[in-house]
Short mmCIF file of C-alpha atoms in Angstrom, two decimals:
data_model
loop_
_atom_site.label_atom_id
_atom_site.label_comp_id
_atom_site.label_asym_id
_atom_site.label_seq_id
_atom_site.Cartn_x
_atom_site.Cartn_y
_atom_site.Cartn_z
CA UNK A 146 238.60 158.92 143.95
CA UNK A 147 239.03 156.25 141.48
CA UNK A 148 238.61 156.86 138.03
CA UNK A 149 236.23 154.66 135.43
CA UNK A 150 239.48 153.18 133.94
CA UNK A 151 240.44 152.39 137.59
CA UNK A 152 237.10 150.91 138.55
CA UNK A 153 236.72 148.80 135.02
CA UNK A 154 240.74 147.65 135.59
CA UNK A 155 239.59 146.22 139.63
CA UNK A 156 236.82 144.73 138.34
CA UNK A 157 238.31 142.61 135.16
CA UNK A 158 241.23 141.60 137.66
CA UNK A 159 239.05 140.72 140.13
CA UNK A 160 236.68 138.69 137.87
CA UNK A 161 240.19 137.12 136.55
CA UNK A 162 240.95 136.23 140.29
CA UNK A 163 237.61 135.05 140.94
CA UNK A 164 237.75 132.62 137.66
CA UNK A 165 240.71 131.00 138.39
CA UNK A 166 239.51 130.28 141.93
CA UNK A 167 236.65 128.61 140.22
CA UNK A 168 238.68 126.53 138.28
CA UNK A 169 241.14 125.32 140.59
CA UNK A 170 238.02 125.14 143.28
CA UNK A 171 236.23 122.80 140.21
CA UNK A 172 239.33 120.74 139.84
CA UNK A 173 239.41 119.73 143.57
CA UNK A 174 235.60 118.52 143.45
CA UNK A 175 235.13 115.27 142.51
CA UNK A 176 232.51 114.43 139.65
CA UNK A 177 231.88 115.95 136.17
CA UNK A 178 230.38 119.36 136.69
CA UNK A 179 228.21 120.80 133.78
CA UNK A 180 230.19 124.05 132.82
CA UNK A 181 234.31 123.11 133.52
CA UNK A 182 235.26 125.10 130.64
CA UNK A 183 236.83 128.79 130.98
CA UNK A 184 233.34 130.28 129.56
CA UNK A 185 231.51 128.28 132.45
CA UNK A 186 233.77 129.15 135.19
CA UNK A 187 234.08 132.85 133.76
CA UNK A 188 229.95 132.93 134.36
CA UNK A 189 229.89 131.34 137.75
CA UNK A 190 232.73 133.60 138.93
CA UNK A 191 230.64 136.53 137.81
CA UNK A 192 227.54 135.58 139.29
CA UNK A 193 229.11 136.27 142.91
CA UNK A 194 229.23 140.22 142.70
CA UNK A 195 225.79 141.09 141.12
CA UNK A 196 224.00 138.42 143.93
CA UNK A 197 226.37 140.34 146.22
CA UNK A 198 225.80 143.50 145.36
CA UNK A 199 221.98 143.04 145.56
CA UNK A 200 221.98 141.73 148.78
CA UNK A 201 224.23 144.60 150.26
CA UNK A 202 221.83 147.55 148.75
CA UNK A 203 219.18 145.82 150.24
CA UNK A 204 220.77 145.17 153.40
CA UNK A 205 223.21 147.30 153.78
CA UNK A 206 225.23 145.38 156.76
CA UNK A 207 227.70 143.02 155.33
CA UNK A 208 227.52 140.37 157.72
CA UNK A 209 223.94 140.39 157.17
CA UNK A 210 223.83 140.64 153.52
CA UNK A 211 226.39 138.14 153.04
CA UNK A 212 223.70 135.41 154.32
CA UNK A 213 221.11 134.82 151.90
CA UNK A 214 223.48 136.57 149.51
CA UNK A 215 225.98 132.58 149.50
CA UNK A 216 222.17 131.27 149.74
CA UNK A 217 221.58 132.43 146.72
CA UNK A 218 224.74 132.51 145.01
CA UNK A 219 225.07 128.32 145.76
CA UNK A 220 221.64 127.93 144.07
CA UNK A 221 222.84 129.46 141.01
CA UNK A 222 226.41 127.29 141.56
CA UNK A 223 224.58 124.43 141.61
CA UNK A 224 222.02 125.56 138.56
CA UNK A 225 225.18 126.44 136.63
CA UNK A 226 227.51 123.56 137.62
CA UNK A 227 224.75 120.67 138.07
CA UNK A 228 225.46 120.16 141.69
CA UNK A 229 223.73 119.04 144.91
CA UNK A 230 223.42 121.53 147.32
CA UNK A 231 226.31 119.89 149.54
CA UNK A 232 228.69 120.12 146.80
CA UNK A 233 227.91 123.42 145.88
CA UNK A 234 228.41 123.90 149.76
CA UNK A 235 231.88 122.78 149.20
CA UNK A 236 232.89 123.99 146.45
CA UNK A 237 231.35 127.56 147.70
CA UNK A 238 234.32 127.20 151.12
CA UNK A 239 237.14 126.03 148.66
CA UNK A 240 236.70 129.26 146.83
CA UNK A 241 236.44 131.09 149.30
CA UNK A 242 239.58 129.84 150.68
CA UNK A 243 241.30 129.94 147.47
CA UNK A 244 240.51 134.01 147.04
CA UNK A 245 241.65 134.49 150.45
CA UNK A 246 245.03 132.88 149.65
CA UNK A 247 245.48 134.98 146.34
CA UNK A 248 244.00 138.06 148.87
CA UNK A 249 247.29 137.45 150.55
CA UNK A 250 249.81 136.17 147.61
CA UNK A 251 248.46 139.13 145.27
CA UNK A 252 248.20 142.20 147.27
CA UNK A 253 247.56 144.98 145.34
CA UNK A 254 249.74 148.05 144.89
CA UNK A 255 248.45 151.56 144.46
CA UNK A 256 249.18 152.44 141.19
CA UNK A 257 248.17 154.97 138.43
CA UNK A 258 244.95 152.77 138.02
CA UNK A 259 244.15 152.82 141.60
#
């Protein structure tokens, strides 16, 4: 079982992960987005997991959850960012693609936080 230091240590380093796929994500969209700066991509990065989250108590199949959860989570992209719903679309896939590339570049190792 994972300990409270364990479970506060994934979450930081995932929100860490999850920001800098934001930026770079923001940096291959074209246009000026509303929030670009670490603060802004910090907030949209952690409005992923609680929309998540949500979605999966309700739910409780991922595939299922996962649904209206991006629904959801691109509406408050495109609230945060100022984008149309295609570019929030977009930018939605190129961080997804970009976490699943640091998925496999950053595996993590059990360790005494794990």
């Amino acid at each position: 079982m994972m300990s409270y230091v364990g479970i506060v240590a994934s979450f930081v380093g995932a929100w860490i992960e999850s920001s800098i796929a934001v930026c770079v994500a923001l940096k291959f969209i074209a246009g000026r987005q509303s929030n670009e700066s670490f603060a802004g991509v910090a907030a949209t990065a952690l409005m992923g997991a609680p929309v998540y989250w949500f979605f999966n108590a309700v739910f409780r199949l991922p595939f299922i959850s996962g649904i209206p959860a991006i629904i959801v989570w691109m509406y408050a992209l495109r609230k945060i960012q100022n984008l149309s719903w295609r570019t929030a679309l977009l930018l939605a896939v190129v961080m997804w693609l970009i976490s699943g590339v640091f998925g496999l570049a950053f595996i993590p190792a059990r360790g005494p936080l794990n």
